[in-house]
XYZ file of C-alpha atoms in Angstrom:
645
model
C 57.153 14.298 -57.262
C 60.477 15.601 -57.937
C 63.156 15.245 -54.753
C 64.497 18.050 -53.576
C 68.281 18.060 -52.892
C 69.346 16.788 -49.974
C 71.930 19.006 -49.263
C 74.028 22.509 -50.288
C 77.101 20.678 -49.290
C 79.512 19.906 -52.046
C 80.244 20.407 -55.483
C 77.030 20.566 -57.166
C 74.920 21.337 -54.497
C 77.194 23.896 -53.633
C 76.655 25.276 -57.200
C 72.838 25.291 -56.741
C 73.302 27.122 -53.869
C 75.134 29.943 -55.278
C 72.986 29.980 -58.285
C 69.751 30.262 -56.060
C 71.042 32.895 -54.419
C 72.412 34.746 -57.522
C 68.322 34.407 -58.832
C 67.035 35.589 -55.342
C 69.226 38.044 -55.094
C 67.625 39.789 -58.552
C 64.186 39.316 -56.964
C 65.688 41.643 -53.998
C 68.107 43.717 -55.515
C 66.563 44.660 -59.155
C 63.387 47.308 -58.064
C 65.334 48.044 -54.849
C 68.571 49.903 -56.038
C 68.112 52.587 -54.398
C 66.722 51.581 -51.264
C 69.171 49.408 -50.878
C 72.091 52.024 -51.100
C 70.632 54.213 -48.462
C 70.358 50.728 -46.487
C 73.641 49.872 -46.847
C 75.214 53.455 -45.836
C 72.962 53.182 -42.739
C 74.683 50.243 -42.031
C 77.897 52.232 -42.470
C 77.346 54.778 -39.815
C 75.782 52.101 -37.506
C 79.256 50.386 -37.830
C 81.128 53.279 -37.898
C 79.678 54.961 -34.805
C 79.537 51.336 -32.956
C 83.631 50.930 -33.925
C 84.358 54.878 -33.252
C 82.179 54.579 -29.315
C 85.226 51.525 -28.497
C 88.052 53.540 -30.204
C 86.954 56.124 -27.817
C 87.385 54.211 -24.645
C 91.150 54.594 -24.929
C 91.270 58.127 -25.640
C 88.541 58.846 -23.035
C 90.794 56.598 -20.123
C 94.323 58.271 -21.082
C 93.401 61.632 -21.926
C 90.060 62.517 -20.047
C 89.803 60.325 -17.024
C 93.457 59.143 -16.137
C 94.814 62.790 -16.144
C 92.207 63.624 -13.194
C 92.960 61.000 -10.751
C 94.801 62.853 -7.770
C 93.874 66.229 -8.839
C 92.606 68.154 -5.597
C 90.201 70.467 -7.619
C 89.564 68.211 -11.348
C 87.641 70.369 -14.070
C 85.450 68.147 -15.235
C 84.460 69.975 -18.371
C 86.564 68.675 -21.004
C 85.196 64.983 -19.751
C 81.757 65.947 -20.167
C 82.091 67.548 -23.306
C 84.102 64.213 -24.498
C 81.206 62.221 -23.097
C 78.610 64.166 -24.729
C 80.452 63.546 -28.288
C 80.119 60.060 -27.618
C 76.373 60.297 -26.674
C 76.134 61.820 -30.135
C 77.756 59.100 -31.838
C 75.630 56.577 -29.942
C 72.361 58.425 -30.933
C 73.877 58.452 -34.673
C 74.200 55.071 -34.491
C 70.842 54.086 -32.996
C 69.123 56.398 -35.325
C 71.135 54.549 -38.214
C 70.349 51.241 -36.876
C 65.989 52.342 -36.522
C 66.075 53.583 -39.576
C 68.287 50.656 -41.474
C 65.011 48.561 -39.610
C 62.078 50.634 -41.175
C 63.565 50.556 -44.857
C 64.956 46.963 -45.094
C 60.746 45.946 -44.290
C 59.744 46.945 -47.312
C 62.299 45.743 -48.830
C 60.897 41.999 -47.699
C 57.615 42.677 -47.809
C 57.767 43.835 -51.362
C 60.127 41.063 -52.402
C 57.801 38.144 -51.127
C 54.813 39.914 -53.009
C 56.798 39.798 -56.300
C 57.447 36.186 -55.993
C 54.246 35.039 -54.738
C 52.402 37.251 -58.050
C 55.234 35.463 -59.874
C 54.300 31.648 -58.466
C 50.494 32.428 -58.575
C 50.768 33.478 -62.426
C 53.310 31.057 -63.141
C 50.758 28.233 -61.526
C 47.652 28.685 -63.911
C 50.496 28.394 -67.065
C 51.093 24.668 -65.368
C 49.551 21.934 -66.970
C 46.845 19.353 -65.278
C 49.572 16.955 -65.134
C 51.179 18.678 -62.793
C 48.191 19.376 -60.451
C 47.552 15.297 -60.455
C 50.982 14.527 -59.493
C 51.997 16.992 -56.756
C 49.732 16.934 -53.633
C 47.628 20.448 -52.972
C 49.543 20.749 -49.407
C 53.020 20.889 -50.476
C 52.207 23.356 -53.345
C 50.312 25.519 -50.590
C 54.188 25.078 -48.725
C 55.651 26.926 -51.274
C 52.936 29.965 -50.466
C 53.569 29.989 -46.658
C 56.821 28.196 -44.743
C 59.132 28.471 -48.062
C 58.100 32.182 -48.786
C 58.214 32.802 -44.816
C 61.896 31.309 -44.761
C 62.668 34.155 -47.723
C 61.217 36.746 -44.959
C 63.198 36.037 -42.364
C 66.288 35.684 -44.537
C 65.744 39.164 -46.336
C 64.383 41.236 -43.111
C 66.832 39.790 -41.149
C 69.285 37.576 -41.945
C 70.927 39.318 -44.675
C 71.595 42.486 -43.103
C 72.308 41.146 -40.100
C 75.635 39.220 -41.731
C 76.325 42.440 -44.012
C 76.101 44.600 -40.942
C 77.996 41.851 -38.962
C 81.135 41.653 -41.848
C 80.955 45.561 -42.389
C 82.103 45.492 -38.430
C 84.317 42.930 -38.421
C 86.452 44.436 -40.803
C 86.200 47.642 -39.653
C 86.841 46.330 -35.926
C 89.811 44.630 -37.452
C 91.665 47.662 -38.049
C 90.485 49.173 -35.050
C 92.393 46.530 -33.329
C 95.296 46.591 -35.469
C 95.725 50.403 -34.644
C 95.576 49.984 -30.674
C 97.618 46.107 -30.870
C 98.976 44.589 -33.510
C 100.122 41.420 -30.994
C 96.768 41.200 -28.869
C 95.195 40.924 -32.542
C 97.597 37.851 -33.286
C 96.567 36.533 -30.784
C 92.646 37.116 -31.487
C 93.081 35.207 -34.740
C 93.698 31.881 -33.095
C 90.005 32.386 -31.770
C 89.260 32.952 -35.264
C 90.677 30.063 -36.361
C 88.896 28.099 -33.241
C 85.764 29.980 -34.629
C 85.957 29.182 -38.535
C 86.121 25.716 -37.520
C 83.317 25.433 -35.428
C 81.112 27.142 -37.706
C 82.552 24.887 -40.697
C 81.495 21.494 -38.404
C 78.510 22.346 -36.763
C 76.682 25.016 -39.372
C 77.558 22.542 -42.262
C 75.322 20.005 -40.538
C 72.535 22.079 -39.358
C 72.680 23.449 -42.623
C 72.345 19.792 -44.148
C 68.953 19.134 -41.904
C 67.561 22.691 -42.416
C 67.486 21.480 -46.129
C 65.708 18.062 -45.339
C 63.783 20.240 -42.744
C 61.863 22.009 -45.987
C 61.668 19.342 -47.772
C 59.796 17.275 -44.868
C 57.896 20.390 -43.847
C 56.434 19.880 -47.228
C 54.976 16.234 -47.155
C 53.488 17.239 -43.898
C 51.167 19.930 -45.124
C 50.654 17.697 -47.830
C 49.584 14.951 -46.154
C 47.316 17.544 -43.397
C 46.108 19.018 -46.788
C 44.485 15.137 -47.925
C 43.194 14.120 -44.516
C 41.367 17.662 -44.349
C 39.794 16.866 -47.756
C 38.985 13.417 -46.996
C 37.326 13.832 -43.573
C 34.104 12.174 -44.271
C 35.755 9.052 -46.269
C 37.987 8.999 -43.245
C 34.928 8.822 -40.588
C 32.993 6.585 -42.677
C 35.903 3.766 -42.995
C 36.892 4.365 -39.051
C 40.463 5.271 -40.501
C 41.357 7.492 -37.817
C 43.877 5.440 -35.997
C 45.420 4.439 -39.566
C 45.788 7.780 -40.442
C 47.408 8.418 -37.080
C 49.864 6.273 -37.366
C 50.764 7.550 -41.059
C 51.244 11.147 -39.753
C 52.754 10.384 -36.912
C 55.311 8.858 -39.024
C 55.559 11.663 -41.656
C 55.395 13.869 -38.093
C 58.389 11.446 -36.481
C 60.729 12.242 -39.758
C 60.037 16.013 -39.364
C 60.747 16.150 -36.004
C 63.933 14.067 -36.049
C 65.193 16.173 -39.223
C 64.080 19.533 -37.100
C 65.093 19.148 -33.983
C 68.496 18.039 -35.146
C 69.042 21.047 -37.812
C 67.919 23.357 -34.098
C 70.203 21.306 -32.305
C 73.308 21.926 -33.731
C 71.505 25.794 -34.359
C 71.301 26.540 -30.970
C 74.603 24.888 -29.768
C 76.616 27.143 -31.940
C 76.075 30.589 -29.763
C 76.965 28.699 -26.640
C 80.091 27.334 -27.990
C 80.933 30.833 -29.886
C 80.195 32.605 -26.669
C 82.244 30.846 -24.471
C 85.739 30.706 -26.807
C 84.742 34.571 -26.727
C 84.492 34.998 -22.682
C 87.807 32.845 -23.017
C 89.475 34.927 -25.439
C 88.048 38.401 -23.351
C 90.154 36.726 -20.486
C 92.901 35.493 -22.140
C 93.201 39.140 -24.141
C 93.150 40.803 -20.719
C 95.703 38.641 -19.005
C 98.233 39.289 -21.924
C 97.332 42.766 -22.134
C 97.954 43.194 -18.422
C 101.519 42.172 -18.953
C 102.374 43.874 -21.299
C 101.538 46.839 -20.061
C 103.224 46.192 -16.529
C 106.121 44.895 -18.469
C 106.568 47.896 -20.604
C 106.745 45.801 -23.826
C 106.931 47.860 -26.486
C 103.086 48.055 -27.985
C 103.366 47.538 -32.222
C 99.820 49.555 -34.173
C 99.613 50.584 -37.609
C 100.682 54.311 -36.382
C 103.948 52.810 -34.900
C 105.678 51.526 -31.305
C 103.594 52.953 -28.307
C 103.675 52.176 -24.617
C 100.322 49.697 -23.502
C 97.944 51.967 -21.411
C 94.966 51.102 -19.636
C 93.011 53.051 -21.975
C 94.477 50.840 -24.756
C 93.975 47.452 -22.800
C 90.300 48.510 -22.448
C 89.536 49.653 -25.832
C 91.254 46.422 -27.475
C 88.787 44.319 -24.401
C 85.804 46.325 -25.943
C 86.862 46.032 -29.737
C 87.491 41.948 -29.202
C 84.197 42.074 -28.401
C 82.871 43.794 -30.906
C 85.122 41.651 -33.151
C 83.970 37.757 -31.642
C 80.042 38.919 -31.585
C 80.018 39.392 -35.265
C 81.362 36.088 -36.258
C 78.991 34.605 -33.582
C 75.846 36.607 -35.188
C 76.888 35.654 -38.705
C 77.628 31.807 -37.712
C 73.846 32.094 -36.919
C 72.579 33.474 -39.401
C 73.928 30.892 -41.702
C 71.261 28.178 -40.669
C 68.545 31.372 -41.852
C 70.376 31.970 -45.079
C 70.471 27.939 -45.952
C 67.079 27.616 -44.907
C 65.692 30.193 -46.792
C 67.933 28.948 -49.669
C 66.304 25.481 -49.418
C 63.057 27.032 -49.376
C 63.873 29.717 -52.424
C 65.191 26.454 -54.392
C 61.577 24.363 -53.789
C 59.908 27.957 -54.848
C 62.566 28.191 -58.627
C 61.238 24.626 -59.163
C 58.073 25.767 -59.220
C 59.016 29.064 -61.688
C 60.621 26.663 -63.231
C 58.149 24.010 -64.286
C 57.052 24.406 -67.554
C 54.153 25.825 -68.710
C 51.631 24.251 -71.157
C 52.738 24.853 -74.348
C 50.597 26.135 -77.044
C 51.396 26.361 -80.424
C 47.570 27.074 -81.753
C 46.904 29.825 -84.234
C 42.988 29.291 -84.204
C 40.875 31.727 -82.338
C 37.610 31.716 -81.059
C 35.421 35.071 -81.659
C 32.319 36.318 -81.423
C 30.501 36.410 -85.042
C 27.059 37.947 -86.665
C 26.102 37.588 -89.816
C 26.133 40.563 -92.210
C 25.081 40.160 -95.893
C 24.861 36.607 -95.734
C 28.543 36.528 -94.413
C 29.669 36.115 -91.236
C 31.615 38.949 -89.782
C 33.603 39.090 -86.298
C 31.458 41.270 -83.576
C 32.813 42.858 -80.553
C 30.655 41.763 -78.291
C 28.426 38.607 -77.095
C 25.982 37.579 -79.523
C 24.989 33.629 -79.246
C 27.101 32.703 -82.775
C 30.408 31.922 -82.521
C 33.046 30.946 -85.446
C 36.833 29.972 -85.435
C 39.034 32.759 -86.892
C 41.382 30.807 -89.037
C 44.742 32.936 -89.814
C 45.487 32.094 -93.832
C 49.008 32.099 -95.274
C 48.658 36.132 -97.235
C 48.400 37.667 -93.433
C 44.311 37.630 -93.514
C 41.987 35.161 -91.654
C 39.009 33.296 -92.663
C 35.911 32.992 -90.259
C 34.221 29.212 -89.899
C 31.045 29.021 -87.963
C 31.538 26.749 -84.770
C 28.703 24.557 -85.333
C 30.201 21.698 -82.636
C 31.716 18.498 -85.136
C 34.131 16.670 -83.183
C 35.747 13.656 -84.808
C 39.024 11.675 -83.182
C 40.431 8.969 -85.557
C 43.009 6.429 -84.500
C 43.786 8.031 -81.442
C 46.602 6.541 -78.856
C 47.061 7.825 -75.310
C 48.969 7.017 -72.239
C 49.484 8.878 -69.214
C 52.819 6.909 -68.273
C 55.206 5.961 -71.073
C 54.568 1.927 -71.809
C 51.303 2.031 -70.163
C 48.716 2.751 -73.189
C 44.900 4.063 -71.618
C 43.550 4.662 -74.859
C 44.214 1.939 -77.989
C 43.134 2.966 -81.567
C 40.054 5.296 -80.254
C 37.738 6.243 -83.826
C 34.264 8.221 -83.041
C 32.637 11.310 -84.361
C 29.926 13.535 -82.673
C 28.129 15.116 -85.549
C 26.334 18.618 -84.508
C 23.644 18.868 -81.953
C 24.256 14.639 -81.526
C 24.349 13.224 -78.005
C 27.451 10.444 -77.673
C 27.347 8.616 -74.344
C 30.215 6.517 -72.805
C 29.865 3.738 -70.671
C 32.065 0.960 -68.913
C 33.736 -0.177 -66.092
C 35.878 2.174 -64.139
C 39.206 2.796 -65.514
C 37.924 1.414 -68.785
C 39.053 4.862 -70.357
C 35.898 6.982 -70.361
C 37.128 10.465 -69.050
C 40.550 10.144 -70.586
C 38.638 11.035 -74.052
C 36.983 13.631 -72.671
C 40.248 14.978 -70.955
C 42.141 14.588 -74.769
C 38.952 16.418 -76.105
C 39.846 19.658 -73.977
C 43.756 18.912 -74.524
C 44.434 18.683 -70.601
C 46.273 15.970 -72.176
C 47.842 15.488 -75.684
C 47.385 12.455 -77.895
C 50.489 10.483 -78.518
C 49.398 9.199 -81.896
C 46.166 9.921 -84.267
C 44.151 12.338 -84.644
C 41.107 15.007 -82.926
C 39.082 17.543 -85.459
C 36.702 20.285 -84.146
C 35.115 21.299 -87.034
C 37.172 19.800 -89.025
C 40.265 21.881 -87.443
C 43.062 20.074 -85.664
C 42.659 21.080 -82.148
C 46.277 21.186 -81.876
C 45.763 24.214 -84.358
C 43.736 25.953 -81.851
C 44.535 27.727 -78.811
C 44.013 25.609 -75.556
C 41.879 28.590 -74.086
C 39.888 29.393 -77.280
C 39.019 25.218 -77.399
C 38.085 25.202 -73.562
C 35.975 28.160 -73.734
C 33.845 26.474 -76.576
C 33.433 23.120 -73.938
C 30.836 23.046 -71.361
C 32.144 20.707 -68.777
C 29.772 19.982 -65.873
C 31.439 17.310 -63.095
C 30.500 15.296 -60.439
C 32.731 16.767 -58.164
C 31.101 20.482 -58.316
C 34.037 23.001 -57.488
C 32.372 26.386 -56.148
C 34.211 29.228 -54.753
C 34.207 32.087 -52.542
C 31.730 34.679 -53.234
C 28.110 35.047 -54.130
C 25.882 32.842 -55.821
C 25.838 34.897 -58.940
C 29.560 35.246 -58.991
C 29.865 31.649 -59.102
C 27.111 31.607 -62.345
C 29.174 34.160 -63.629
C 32.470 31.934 -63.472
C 31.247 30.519 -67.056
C 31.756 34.045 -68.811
C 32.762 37.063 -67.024
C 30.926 39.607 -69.002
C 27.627 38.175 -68.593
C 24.705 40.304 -67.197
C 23.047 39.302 -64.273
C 20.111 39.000 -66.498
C 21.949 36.474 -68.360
C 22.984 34.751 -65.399
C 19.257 34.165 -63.777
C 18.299 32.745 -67.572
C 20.670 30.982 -67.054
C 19.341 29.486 -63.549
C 16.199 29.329 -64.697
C 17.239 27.109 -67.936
C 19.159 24.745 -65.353
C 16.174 24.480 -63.215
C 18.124 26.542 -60.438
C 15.980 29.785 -60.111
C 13.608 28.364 -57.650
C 16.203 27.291 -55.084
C 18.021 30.153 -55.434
C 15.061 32.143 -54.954
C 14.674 30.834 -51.155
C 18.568 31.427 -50.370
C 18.592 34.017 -46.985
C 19.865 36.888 -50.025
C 19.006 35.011 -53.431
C 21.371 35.562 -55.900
C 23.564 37.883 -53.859
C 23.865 35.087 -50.820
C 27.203 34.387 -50.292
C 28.780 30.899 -50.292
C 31.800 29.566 -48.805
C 33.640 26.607 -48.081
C 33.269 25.533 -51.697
C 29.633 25.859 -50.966
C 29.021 22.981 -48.171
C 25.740 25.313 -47.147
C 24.097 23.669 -50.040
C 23.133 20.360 -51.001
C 24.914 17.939 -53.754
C 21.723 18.207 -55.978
C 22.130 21.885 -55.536
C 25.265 22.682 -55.880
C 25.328 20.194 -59.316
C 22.575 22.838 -60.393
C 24.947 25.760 -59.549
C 27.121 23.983 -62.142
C 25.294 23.374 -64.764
C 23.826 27.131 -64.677
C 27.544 28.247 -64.717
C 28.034 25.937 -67.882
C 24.501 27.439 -69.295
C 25.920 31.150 -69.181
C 29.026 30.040 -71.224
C 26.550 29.070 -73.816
C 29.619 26.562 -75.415
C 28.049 24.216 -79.014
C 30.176 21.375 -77.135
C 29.164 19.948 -73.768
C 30.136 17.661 -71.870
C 28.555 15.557 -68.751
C 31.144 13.563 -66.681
C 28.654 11.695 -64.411
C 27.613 14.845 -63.505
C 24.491 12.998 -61.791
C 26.104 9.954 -60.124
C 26.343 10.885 -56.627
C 22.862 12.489 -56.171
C 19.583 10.389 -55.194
C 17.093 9.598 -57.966
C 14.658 12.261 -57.214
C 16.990 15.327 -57.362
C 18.512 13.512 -60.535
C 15.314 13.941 -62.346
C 15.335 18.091 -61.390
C 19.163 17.883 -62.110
C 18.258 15.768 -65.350
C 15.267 18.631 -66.747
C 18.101 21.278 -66.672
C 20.841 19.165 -67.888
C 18.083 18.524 -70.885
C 17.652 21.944 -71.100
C 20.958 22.357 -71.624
C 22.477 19.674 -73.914
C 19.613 20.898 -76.198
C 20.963 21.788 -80.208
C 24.042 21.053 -78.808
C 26.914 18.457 -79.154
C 27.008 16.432 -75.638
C 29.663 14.169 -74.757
C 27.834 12.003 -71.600
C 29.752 9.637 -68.914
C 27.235 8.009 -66.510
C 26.945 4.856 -64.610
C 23.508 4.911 -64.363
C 22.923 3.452 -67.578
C 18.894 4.647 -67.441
C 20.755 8.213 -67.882
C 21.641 7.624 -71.926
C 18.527 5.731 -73.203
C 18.378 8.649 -75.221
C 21.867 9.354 -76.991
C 22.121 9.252 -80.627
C 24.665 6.473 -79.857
C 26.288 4.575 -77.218
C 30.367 3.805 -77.071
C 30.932 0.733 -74.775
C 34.695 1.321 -73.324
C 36.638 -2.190 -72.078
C 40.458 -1.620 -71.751
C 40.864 1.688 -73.886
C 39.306 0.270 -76.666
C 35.705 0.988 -78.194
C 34.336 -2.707 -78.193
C 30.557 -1.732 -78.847
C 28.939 1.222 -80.472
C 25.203 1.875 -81.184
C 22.131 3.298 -79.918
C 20.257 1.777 -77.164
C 17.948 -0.357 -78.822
C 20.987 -2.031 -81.489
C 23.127 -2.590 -78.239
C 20.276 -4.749 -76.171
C 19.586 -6.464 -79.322
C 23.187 -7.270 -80.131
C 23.178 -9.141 -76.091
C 26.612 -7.862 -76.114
C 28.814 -5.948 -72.775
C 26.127 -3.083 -73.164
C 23.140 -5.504 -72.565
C 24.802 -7.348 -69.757
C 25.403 -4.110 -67.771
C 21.808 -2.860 -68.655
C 20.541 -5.824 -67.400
C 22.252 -6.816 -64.693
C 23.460 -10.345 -66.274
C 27.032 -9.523 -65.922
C 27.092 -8.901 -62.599
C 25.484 -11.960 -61.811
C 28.017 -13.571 -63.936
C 30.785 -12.268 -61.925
C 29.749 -12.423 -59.090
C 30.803 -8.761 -58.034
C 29.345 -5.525 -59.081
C 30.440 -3.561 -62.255
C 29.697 0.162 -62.425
């Protein structure tokens, strides 16, 4: 798994940063124009009727409430209609600030949708190699805490700091037109300010980052242990696995609490130089105004008033609050930004390339010729494009032939050395050998999860590479040990194989893999509903399920991966009558342990080390008293004194 960076601090992380937010800001800003415009002039008035409400102090003190003071009979009238225009603004500037609220949701809402569609569609482009090497959990991550980080930044976060730099500069020249010393003076705050926020956000920004990252091999780690329950009761692993989360557990709290440490400090230290600059401001103000020092604005030399010491009071704080808010919001923004980096890596993986030009249709057969059909019929052929634009139809009749074939999964560590075998039509090629003796890999190279490094694999006497990776998988049957069913009914998961099958179709389909009766005496039959990838049922059961859904695709190809290993002997006999059923007139790849399982295959590939060291049918392999024979019969195990699948 690929490390994420450690932190946005510096040169190039600093460069990621801005790059990230560049691409996230098109996710949020591209269908959003226009909402975004009326956001933004909300955010406007908000400021504008928050700055006007402390501009009005001054004129309310001097000209409204000052000139009344000592008056034996005071007409209040001209301070309550001056009061009522400032309830106005007030109301303009809530309403701004509701409706600001109610737009910007969408906004977020709709964002995370588009990137989530985006991940989700991106993810079944990604390869198998990158399912085996990045743990389910910390995928899952990227759908829920990284994509929750991007809410909080977009709802909130973001126009909180516009709103929060829309008032600071407006509140600026607020100031600067009632004080152009008591703002000098606010800017060594500033400074104080900057520098805090430089110090202590740059290092909760550093552990939000790791924060994400951590978050990530948690969930992962939750993710395996969830999966692995009954492994983990059987071997009494519980303490084991205690100690390995709370490890994983100790790291994520150490990087958290710190990033919330220096978080949460920041508003108390913010707050505080601002209650120190309020009182400082008002001290200095004070004497000014009983020394008569001439008052400098951007309108010219005035006397200080009361009215203008308490507007400046009420404008400083509208000034220090922002930078506080914004200071905060920072760890959001950088945590979302961690998180919206971990999601582009994702986008960013590359999908499976496929350069195949080969096509699998359906085909009937008209005059003696075959001719493409539009719809299911049983006969399918490979629509081969030819150089003058038109195509030429072969009939998929299920030859698969791999010469010389090379494969490793790491560079300098060959699985596969020099692999030559051929599967002739309707023949039944079984692989056996000791785990890890290379077995699966073919079949794996065989559906191109993985492509060969050197030689070369014909299916019907195409190069596969010449074929589109979903054309060549939807000609394999592939039935598994580990059965994979999913959410819905029992004919939806039948269906699975081809999604235009009938239900008709599907219950033949049942019934050919021995299924029907079981299904039969489900609470709703074919319409019961399964869940929890189907833990209601039994192995042997579920293994039917499977091989039904592989019946329905109806591929020429099949092939077994000990699709019977983990089952007891008498359900492997029903499981074996539909797997028969099945592999009948067609071309069946088998992997078993149980040797007793491929008596019957036209021949038998013995697999030591990547390499085919014996090949034959049953009866040549005993004779020969080779590997074969000593697995058959036991002797090798006695030999070694340990026991070899």
């Amino acid at each position: 798994m690929r490390p994420g960076p450690k932190s946005f601090r510096g040169g190039k992380q600093a460069k990621d940063a801005k790059g990230t937010m560049k691409r996230l800001m098109r996710y949020i800003v591209g269908p959003n124009k226009l909402r975004l415009a009326v956001v933004f002039l909300l955010l406007l008035i908000s400021t504008a009727a928050s700055v006007s409400a402390s501009l009005f102090l001054k004129t309310l003190i001097d000209d409204y409430i000052a000139p009344l003071i000592g008056q034996a009979q005071p007409d209040f009238a001209p301070l309550l209609r001056i009061l009522t225009v400032m309830a106005c603004i007030y109301l303009a500037g809530i309403l701004a600030s509701f409706l600001q609220t109610r737009l910007i949701i969408p906004v977020a809402q709709g964002t995370l949708k588009t990137i989530r569609d985006d991940m989700f569609s991106h993810m079944q482009t990604l390869p198998i190699r990158y399912f085996d090497t990045h743990t389910h959990g910390n995928v899952m991550s990227y759908y829920t805490n990284d994509t929750d980080t991007l809410r909080q930044m977009i709802g909130q976060s973001l126009p909180n700091a516009i709103s929060s730099l829309i008032s600071i500069t407006a509140v600026f020249f607020a100031m600067l037109t009632t004080s152009v010393w008591l703002t000098l003076l606010m800017f060594i705050f500033i400074g104080l300010m900057l520098l805090v926020v430089k110090n202590v956000g740059g290092r909760s920004s550093q552990y939000f980052v790791k924060q994400q990252q951590s978050l990530g091999k948690v969930n992962g780690f939750i993710e395996e242990m969830i999966g692995g329950q009954k492994v983990v009761k059987v071997f009494c692993h519980e303490r084991q696995n205690e100690k390995d989360f709370d490890k994983l557990n100790d790291e994520f709290c150490e990087v958290s609490g710190k990033a919330n440490t220096y978080a949460n400090i920041m508003m108390p230290i913010m707050g505080n130089l601002g209650h120190l600059q309020y009182v400082l401001v008002a001290i200095v103000g004070g004497l000014l105004a009983l020394l008569g020092a001439p008052n400098l604005t951007l309108t010219g030399i005035h006397a200080m008033t009361l009215g203008g010491i308490a507007s400046f009071l009420q404008l400083s704080r509208s000034f220090t609050m922002p930078i506080g808010q914004v200071s905060q919001q920072i760890n959001s923004v950088v945590m979302a930004l961690a998180g919206a980096e971990r999601i582009f890596e994702l986008l960013d993986e590359p999908s499976e390339e496929d350069h195949g030009e080969v096509t699998l249709v359906n085909a009937r057969e008209e005059n003696g010729r075959l001719v493409e059909a539009d719809h299911h019929t049983g006969l399918w052929a490979w629509k081969k494009p030819l150089p003058d634009g038109g195509y030429e139809l072969i009939q998929q009749h299920g030859d698969v032939r791999m010469k010389d074939v090379d494969f490793a999964y790491e560079e300098g560590k060959p699985v596969l050395h020099d692999i030559t075998l051929y599967a002739e039509a309707g023949q039944k090629v079984a692989f056996v050998g000791a785990t890890g003796a290379g077995k699966t890999t073919i079949t794996n190279l065989i559906n191109r999860f993985y492509d060969i490094d050197d030689g070369k694999i014909r299916y019907d006497g195409i190069n596969i590479n010449k074929i589109k990776k979903s054309d060549l998988r939807r000609s394999l049957g592939v039935v598994l040990q580990d059965v994979n069913l999913f959410t819905g009914t029992v004919m939806d998961n039948i269906r699975y194989g081809r999604l235009d099958a009938t239900d008709e179709e599907c219950i033949a389909a049942a019934k050919l893999a021995n299924a029907h009766d079981f299904i039969t005496r489900l609470p709703e039959g074919y319409q019961t509903v399964l869940s929890g990838g189907g833990s209601s049922l039994s192995q042997g059961q579920r293994q039917l399920l499977s091989i039904a859904r592989a019946a329905v695709a109806d591929p020429p190809v099949m092939i077994l991966d000990e699709a019977t290993s983990s089952i007891d002997t008498r359900t492997e006999a029903i499981v074996q009558r539909g797997m028969d059923r099945l592999m009948h007139g067609r071309t069946v790849f088998v992997i078993a342990h149980r040797l007793s399982t491929v008596q019957n295959a036209d021949v038998i590939m013995v697999l030591e080390h990547g390499r085919i060291i014996e090949r034959g049918t049953h009866e040549m392999l005993i004779a020969e008293k080779g590997k074969y024979y000593q697995l058959y019969t036991g002797a090798f195990e006695l030999a070694a004194g340990n026991e070899v699948t």
